Short mmCIF file of C-alpha atoms in Angstrom, two decimals:
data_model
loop_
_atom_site.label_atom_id
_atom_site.label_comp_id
_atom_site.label_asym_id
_atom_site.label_seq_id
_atom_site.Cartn_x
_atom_site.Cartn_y
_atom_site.Cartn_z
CA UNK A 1 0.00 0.00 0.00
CA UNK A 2 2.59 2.53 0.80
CA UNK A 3 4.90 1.79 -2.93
CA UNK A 4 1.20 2.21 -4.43
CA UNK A 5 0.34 5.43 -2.44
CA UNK A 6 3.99 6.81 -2.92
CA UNK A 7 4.17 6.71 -7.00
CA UNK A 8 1.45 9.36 -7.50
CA UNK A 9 3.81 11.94 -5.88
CA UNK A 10 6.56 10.84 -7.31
CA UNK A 11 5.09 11.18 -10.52
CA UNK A 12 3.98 15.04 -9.55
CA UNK A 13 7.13 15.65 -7.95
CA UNK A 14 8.35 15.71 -12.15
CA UNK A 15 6.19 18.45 -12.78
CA UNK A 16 7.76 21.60 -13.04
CA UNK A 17 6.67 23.66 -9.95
CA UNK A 18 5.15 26.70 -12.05
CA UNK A 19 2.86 24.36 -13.32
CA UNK A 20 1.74 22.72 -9.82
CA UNK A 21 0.74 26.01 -8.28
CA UNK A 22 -0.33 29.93 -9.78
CA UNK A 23 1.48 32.58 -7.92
CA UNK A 24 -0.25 34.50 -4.89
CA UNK A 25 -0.68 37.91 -7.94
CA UNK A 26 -0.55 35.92 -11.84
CA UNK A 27 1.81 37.22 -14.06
CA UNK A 28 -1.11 38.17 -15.66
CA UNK A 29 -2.22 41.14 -14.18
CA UNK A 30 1.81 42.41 -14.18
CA UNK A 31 1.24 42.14 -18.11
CA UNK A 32 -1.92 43.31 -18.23
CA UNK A 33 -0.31 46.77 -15.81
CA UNK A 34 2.37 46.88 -18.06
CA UNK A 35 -0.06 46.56 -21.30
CA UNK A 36 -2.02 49.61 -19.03
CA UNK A 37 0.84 51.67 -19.22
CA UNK A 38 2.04 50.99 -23.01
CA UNK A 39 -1.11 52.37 -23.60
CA UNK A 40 -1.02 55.32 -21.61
CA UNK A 41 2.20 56.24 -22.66
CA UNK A 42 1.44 55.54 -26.70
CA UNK A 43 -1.73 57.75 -25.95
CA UNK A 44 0.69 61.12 -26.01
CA UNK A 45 1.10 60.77 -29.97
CA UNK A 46 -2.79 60.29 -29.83
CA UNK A 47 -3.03 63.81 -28.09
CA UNK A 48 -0.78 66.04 -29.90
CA UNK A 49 -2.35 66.45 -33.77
CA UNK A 50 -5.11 68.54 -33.01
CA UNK A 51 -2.62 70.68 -31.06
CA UNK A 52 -0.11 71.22 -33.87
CA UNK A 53 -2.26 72.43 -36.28
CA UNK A 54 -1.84 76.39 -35.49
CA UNK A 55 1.69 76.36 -34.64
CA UNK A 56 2.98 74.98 -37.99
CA UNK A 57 0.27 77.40 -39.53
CA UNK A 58 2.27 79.98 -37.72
CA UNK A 59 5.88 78.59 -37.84
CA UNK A 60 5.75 77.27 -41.40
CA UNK A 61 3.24 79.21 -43.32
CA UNK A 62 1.84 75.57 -43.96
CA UNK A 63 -1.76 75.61 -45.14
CA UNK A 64 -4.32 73.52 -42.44
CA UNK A 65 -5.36 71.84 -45.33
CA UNK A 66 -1.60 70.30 -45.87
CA UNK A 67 -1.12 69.73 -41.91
CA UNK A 68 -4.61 68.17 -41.56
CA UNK A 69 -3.10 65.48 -44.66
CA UNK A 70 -0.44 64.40 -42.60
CA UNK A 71 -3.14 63.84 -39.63
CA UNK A 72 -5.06 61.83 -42.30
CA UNK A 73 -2.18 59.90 -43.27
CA UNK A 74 -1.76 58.90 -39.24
CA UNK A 75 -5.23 57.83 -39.22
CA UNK A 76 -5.59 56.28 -42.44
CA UNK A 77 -1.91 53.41 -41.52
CA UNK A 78 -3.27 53.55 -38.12
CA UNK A 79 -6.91 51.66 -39.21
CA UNK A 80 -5.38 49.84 -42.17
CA UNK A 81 -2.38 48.67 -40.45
CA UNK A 82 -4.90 47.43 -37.89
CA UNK A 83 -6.20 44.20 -39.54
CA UNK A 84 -2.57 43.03 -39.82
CA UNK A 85 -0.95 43.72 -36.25
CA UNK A 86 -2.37 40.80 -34.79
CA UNK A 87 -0.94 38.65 -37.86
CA UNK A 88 2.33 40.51 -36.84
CA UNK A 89 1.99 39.33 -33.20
CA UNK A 90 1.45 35.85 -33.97
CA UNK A 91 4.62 35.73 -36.38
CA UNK A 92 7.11 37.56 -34.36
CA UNK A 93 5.55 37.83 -31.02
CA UNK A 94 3.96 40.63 -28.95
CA UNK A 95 6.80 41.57 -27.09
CA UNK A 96 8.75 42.44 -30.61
CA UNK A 97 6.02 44.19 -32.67
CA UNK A 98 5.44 46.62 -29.57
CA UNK A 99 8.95 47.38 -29.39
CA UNK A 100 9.64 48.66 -32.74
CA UNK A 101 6.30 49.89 -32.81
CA UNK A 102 6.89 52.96 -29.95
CA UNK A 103 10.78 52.77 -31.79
CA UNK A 104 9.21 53.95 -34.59
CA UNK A 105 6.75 56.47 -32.89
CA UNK A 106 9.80 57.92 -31.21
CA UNK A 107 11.43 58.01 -34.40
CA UNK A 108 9.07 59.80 -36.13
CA UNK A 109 8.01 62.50 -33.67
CA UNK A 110 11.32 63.46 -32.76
CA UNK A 111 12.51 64.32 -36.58
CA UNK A 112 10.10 66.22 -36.84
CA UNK A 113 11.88 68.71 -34.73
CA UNK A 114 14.23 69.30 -37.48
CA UNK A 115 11.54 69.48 -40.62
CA UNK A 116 11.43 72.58 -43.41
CA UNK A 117 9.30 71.19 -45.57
CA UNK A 118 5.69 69.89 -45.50
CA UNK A 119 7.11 66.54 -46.89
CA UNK A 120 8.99 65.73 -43.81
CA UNK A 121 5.75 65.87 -41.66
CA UNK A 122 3.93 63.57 -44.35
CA UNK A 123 6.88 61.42 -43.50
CA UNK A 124 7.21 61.39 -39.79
CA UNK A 125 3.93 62.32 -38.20
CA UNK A 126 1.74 60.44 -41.52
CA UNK A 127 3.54 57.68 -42.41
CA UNK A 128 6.15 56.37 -39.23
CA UNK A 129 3.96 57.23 -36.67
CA UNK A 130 0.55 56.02 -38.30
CA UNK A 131 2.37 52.99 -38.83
CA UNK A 132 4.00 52.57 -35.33
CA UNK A 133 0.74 53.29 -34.13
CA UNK A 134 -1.74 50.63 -36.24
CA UNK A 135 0.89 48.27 -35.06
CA UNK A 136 -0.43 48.81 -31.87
CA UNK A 137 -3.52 49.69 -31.80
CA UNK A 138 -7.08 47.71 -31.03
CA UNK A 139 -4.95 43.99 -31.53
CA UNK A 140 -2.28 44.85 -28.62
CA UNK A 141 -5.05 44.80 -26.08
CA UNK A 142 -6.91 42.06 -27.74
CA UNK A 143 -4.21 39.73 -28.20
CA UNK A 144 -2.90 40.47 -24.48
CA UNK A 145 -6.39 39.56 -23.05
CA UNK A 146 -6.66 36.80 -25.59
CA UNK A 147 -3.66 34.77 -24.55
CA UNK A 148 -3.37 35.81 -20.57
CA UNK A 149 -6.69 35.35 -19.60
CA UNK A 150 -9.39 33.24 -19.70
CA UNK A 151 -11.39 35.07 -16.79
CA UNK A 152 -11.90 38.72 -16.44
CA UNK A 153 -11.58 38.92 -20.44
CA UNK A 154 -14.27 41.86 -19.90
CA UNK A 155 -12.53 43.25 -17.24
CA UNK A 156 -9.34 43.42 -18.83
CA UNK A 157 -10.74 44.50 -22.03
CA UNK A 158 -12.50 47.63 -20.59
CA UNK A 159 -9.37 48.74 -18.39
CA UNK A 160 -7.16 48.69 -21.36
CA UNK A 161 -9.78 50.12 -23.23
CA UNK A 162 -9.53 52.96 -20.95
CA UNK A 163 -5.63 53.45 -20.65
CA UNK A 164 -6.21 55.60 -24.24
CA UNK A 165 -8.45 58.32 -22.26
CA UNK A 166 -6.32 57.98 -19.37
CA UNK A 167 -3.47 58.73 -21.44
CA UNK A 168 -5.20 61.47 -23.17
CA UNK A 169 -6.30 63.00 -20.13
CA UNK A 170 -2.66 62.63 -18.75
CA UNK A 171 -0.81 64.67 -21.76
CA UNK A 172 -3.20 66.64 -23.41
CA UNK A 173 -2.94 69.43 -20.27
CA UNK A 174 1.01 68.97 -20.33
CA UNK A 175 1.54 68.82 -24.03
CA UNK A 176 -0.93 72.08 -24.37
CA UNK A 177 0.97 73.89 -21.69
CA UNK A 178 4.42 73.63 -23.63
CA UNK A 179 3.12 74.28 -26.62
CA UNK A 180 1.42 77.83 -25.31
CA UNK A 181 4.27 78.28 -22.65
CA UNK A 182 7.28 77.22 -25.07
CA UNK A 183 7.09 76.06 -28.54
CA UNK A 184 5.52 72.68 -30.36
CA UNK A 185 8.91 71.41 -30.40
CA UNK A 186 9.26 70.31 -26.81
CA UNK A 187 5.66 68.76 -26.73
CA UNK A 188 7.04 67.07 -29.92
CA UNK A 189 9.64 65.37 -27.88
CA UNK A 190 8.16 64.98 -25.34
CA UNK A 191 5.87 62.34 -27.13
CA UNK A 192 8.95 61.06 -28.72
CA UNK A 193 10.29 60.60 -24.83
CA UNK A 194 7.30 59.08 -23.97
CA UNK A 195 6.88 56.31 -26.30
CA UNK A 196 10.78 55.63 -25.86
CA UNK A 197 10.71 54.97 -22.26
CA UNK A 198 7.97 52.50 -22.35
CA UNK A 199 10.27 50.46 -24.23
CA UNK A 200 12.35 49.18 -21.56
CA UNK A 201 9.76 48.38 -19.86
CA UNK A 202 7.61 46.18 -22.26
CA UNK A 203 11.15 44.27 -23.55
CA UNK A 204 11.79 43.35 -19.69
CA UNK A 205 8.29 42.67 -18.74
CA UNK A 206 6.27 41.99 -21.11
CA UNK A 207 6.09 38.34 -22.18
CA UNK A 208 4.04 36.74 -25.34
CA UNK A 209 2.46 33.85 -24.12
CA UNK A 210 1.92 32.54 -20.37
CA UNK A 211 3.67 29.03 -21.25
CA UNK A 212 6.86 30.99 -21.87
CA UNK A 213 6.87 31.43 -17.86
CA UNK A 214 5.13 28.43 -17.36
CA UNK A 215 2.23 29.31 -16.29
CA UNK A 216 -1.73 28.79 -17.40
CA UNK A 217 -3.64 31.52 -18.28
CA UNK A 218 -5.35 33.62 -15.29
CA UNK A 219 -8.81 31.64 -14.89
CA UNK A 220 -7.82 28.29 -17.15
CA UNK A 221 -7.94 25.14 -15.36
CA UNK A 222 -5.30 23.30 -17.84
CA UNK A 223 -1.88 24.74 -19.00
CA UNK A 224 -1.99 26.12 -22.29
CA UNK A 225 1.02 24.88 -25.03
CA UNK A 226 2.19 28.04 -27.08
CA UNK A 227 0.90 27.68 -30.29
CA UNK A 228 3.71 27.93 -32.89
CA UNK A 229 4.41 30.97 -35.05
CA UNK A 230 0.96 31.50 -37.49
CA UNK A 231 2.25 32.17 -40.98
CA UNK A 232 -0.74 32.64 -42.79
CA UNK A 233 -3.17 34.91 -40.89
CA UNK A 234 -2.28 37.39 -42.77
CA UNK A 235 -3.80 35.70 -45.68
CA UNK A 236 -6.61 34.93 -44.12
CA UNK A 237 -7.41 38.68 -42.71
CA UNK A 238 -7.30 39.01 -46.30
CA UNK A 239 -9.47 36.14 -47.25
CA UNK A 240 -12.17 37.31 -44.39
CA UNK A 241 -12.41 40.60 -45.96
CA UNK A 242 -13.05 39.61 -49.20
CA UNK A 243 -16.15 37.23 -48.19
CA UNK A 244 -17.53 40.15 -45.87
CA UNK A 245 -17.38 42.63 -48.58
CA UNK A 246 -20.37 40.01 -50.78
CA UNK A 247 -22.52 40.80 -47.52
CA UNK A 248 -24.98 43.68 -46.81
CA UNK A 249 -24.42 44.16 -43.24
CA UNK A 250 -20.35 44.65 -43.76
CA UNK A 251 -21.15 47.39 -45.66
CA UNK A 252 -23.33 49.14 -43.34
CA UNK A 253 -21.51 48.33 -40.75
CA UNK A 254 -18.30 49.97 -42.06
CA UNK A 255 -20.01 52.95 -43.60
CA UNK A 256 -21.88 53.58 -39.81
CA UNK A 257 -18.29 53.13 -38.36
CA UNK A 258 -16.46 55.52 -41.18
CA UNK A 259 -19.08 58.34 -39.84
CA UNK A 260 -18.11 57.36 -36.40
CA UNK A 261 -14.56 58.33 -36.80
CA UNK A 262 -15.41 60.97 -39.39
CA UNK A 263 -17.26 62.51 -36.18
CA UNK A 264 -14.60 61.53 -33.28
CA UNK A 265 -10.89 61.55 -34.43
CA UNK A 266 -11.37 63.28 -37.17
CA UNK A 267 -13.37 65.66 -36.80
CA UNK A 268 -13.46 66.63 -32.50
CA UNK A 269 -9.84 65.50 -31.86
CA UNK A 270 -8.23 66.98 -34.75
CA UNK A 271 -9.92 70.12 -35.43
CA UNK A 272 -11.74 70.98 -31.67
CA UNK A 273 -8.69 72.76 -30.14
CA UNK A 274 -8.37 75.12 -33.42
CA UNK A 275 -11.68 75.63 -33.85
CA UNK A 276 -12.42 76.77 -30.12
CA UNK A 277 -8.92 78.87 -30.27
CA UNK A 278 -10.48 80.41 -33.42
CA UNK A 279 -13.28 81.90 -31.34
CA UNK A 280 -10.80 83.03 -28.28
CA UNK A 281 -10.34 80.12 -26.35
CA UNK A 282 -7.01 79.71 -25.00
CA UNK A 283 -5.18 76.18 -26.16
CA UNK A 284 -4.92 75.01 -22.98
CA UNK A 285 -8.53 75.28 -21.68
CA UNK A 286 -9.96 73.72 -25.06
CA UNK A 287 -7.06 71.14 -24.83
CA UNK A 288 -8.41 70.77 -21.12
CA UNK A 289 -11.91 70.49 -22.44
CA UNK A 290 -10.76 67.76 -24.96
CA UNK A 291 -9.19 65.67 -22.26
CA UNK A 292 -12.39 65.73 -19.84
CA UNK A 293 -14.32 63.71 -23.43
CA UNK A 294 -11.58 61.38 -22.21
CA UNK A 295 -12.97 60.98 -18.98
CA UNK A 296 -16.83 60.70 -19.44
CA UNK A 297 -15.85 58.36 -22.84
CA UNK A 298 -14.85 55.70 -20.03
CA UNK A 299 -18.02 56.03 -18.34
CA UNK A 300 -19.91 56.08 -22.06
CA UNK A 301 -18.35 53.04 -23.07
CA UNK A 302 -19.15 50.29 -20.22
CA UNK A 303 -22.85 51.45 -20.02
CA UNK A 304 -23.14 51.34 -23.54
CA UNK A 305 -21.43 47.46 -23.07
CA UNK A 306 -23.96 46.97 -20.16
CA UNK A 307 -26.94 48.40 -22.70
CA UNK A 308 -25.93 46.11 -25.77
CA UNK A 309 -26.43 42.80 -23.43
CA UNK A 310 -29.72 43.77 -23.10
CA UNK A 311 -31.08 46.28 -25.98
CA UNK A 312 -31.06 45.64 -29.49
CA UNK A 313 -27.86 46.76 -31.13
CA UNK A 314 -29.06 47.88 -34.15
CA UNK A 315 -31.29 50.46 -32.64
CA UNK A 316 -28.77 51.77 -29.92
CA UNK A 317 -26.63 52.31 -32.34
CA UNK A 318 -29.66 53.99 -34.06
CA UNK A 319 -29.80 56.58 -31.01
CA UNK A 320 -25.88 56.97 -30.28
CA UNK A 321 -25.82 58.61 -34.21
CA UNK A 322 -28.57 60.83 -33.57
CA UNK A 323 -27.74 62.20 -30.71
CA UNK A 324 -24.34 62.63 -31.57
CA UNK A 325 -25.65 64.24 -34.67
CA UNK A 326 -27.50 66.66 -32.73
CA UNK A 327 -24.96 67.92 -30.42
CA UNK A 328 -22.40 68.52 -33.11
CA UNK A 329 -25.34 70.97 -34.96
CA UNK A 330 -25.07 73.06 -31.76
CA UNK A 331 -21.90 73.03 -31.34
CA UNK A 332 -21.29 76.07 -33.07
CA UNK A 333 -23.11 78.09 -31.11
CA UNK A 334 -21.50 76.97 -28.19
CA UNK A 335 -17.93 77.75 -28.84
CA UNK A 336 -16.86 81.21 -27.28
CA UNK A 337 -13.90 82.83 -25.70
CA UNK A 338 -14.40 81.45 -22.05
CA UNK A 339 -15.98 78.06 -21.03
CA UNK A 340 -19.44 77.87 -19.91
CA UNK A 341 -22.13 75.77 -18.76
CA UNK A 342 -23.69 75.34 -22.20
CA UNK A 343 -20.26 74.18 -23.49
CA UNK A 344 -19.31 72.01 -20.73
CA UNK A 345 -22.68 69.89 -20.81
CA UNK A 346 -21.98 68.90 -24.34
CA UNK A 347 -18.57 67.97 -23.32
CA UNK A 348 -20.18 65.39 -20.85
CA UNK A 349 -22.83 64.83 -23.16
CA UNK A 350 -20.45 64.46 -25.99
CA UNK A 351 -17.66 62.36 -24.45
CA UNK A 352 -20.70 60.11 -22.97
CA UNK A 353 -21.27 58.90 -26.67
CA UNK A 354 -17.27 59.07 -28.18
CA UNK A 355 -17.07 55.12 -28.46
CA UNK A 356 -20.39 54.34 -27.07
CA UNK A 357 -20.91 52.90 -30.64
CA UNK A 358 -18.16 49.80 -30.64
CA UNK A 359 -20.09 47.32 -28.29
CA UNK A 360 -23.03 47.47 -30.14
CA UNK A 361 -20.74 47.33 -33.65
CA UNK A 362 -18.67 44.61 -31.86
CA UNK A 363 -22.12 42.40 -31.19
CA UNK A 364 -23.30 42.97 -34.52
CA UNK A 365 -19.85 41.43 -36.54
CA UNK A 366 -20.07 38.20 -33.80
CA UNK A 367 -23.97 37.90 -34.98
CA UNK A 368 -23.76 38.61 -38.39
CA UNK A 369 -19.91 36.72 -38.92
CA UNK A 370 -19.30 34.42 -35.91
CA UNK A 371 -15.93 33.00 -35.65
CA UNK A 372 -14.86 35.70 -37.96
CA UNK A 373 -16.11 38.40 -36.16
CA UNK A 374 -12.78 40.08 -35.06
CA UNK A 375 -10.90 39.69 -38.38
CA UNK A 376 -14.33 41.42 -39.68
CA UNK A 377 -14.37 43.68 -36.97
CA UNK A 378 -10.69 44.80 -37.53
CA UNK A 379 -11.70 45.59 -40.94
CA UNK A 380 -14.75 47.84 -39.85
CA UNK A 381 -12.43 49.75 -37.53
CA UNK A 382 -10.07 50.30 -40.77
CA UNK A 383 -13.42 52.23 -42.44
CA UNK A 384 -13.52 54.07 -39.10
CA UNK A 385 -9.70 55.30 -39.43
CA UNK A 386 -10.29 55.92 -43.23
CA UNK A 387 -13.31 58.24 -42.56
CA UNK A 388 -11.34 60.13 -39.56
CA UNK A 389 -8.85 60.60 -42.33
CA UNK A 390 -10.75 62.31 -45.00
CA UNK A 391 -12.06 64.49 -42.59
CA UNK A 392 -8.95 65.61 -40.75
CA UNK A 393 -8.12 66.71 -44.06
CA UNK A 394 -10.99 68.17 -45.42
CA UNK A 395 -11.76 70.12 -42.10
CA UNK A 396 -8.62 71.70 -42.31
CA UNK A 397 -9.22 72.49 -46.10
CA UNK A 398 -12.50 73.85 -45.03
CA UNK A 399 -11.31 75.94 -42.59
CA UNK A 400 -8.88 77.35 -45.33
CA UNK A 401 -11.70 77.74 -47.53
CA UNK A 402 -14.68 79.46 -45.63
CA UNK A 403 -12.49 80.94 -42.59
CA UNK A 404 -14.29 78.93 -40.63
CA UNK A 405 -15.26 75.10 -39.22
CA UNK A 406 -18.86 75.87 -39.17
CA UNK A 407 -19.78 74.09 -42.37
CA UNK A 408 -18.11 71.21 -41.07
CA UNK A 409 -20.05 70.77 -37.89
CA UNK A 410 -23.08 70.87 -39.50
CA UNK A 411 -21.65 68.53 -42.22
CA UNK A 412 -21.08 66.06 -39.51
CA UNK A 413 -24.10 66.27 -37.70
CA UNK A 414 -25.95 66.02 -40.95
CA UNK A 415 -23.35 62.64 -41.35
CA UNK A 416 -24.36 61.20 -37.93
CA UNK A 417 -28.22 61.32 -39.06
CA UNK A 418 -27.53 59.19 -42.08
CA UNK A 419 -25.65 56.86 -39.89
CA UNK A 420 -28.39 56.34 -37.58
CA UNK A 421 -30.91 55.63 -40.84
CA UNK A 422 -27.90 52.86 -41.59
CA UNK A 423 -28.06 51.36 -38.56
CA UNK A 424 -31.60 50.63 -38.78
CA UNK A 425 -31.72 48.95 -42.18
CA UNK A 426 -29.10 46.23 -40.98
CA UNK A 427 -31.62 42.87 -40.74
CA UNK A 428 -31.38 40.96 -38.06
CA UNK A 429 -30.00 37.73 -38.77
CA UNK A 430 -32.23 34.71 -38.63
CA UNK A 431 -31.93 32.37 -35.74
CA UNK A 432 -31.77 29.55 -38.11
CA UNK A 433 -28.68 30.97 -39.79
CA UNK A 434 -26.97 31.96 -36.51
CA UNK A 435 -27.30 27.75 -34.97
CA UNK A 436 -25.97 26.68 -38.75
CA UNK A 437 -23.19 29.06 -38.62
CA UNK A 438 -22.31 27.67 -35.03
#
């Protein structure tokens, strides 16, 4: 009896130890902090366009329409560079792709401390940092939650969700201080210093998978192998898209989400800060104003998450557009030398419904495309970067054009009321088709 009792343990006793017992604190939530802060630091480069747009007016002589091209370019590589990051991070690794990623960010934002020509901001701000930053934008967090947890994935997903506002409400004070205090320049490296010393941090601590520590995912009850190096998702990002694109919904879908960030990046990040300096408003307070949408966006989104698990998506999103719609038509009347009440209710109001539209979106790609609902999804949020970009330029060209952004407020809000007629016409799909699709 005791040789029988005795060869279990022995047997366990081969295990390695990491795999017999989780630590008091998993290594996941040390990845997931130092995912939080990645974020937060990245988020500087994500405050500092709508900023620059009156200084190199000034410096330069540039045209808005020019600088708001470059901001287009950023936005465009930063929603079609999307679809492929998380092809990049299962080929080389998370750990790598971030890495150069804020490399590259640094890279870019710091040349452009010695640019003369409007060529060298297409360059670094357009093309190296709206590449750095695709690389990592909505697949970092995804992937991260993805492979680290298997409990808590909403959790997770909403506190990295929120490390952009946090960031934004972080540097968008500090980087609109230097510019009114010193000169862009600083607040230009400043991001570059920013995304730099985050890399340290995410080679050292950041790992790709939990089996390279040994450990299970936070939540899973069996160790998880590391899958090998995927060499052809790529291809099949591709492959997705293409079979979306023969299907109504997709097209809805990404011509709702196009408005979306026609309305939000493009529109209120890029051009707000001008447009409220045009009519008096010192930098800093509409830069302050900007940061405060970060706030109330956190709020906005996780009641809009708790609202799609019980409301029909199509029709919230129905009501996000139009009310969005409607607050950007007032907007104009708003905007004055000093902040006041009027203004800072439809910053709450505003910021409430920034990305109150992506759980609903989110639902409908996992009804309408099941398994492929992220790939699908990634491609949406590529139609939302590509709208952002045509308006970041064309709302500077406006502005060059009329003196003014008043056309393109009412442009927008006249935008959000066709998305919210979009939104409606997407079907429901049949209950039949959703079991044979399962």
């Amino acid at each position: 009896m005791t040789q029988t009792s005795e060869a279990p343990a022995a047997i366990e006793d081969q295990k390695p130890p990491s795999r017999l017992r989780a630590p008091r604190v998993h290594r996941a939530w040390f990845v997931a902090a130092v995912t939080f802060v990645t974020i937060i630091g990245a988020a500087a480069f994500r405050s500092l366009p709508g900023l620059l747009i009156d200084p190199l007016n000034e410096d330069f002589g540039w045209s808005r329409g020019t600088i708001g091209a470059a901001v287009s370019v950023n936005l465009a590589l930063y929603g079609l560079t999307a679809p492929f990051a998380a092809a990049l991070m299962d080929r080389f690794g998370i750990r790598r792709v971030v890495a150069v990623a804020l490399t590259v960010i640094s890279l870019g934002s710091g040349l452009t401390v010695w640019m003369t020509a409007a060529w060298q901001l297409l360059l670094c701000w357009g093309l190296l940092v709206g590449l750095g930053s695709g690389s990592m934008a909505l697949a970092f967090a995804a992937t991260v939650t993805n492979r680290w947890f298997t409990e808590r994935r909403g959790l997770v997903s909403g506190i990295l969700t929120a490390a952009s506002a946090s960031g934004q409400l972080i540097f968008l004070p500090l980087l609109s201080w230097m510019v009114t205090r010193y000169d862009w320049r600083p607040a230009a490296v400043t991001v570059a210093l920013a995304a730099l010393a985050v890399v340290p941090f995410v080679w050292l601590l950041l790992r790709d998978h939990p089996a390279d520590v040994g450990l299970k995912p936070y939540g899973a009850r069996e160790f998880v192998e590391k899958p090998p190096p995927a060499r052809g998702a790529a291809r099949r990002a591709v492959t997705v898209l293409f079979s979306a694109m023969r299907t109504g919904p997709f097209w809805l879908l990404a011509g709702t989400f196009a408005i979306c960030g026609a309305s939000t990046n493009g529109l209120v990040q890029t051009h707000f800060v001008p447009a409220a300096h045009d009519h008096g408003m010192p930098i800093t307070a509409a830069a302050s104003l900007l940061a405060v949408i970060g706030v109330f966006d956190v709020v906005g989104t996780i009641a809009s998450g708790w609202f799609t698990d019980r409301f029909s998506a199509r029709r919230l999103l129905a009501v996000y557009y139009a009310l969005r719609g409607v607050s950007l038509l007032f907007l104009p009347m708003l905007l004055a030398p000093a902040v006041h009440p009027p203004m800072i209710f439809f910053i709450v109001f505003y910021g409430l419904d920034w990305v109150a539209t992506v759980p609903p979106t989110l639902a409908l790609c996992r009804e309408h495309y099941g398994d492929d609902s992220a790939i699908v999804f990634g491609w949406v949020l590529a139609s939302h970067q590509v709208g952002a970009a045509l308006v970041a330029f064309l709302g500077g060209v406006a502005r060059d054009t009329f003196g003014s952004y008043d056309v393109v407020w009412y442009a927008s809000g006249a935008l959000c009321a066709a998305a919210a007629l979009m939104a409606l016409v997407i079907r429901r799909r049949p209950v039949s088709a959703v079991a044979v699709a399962a």
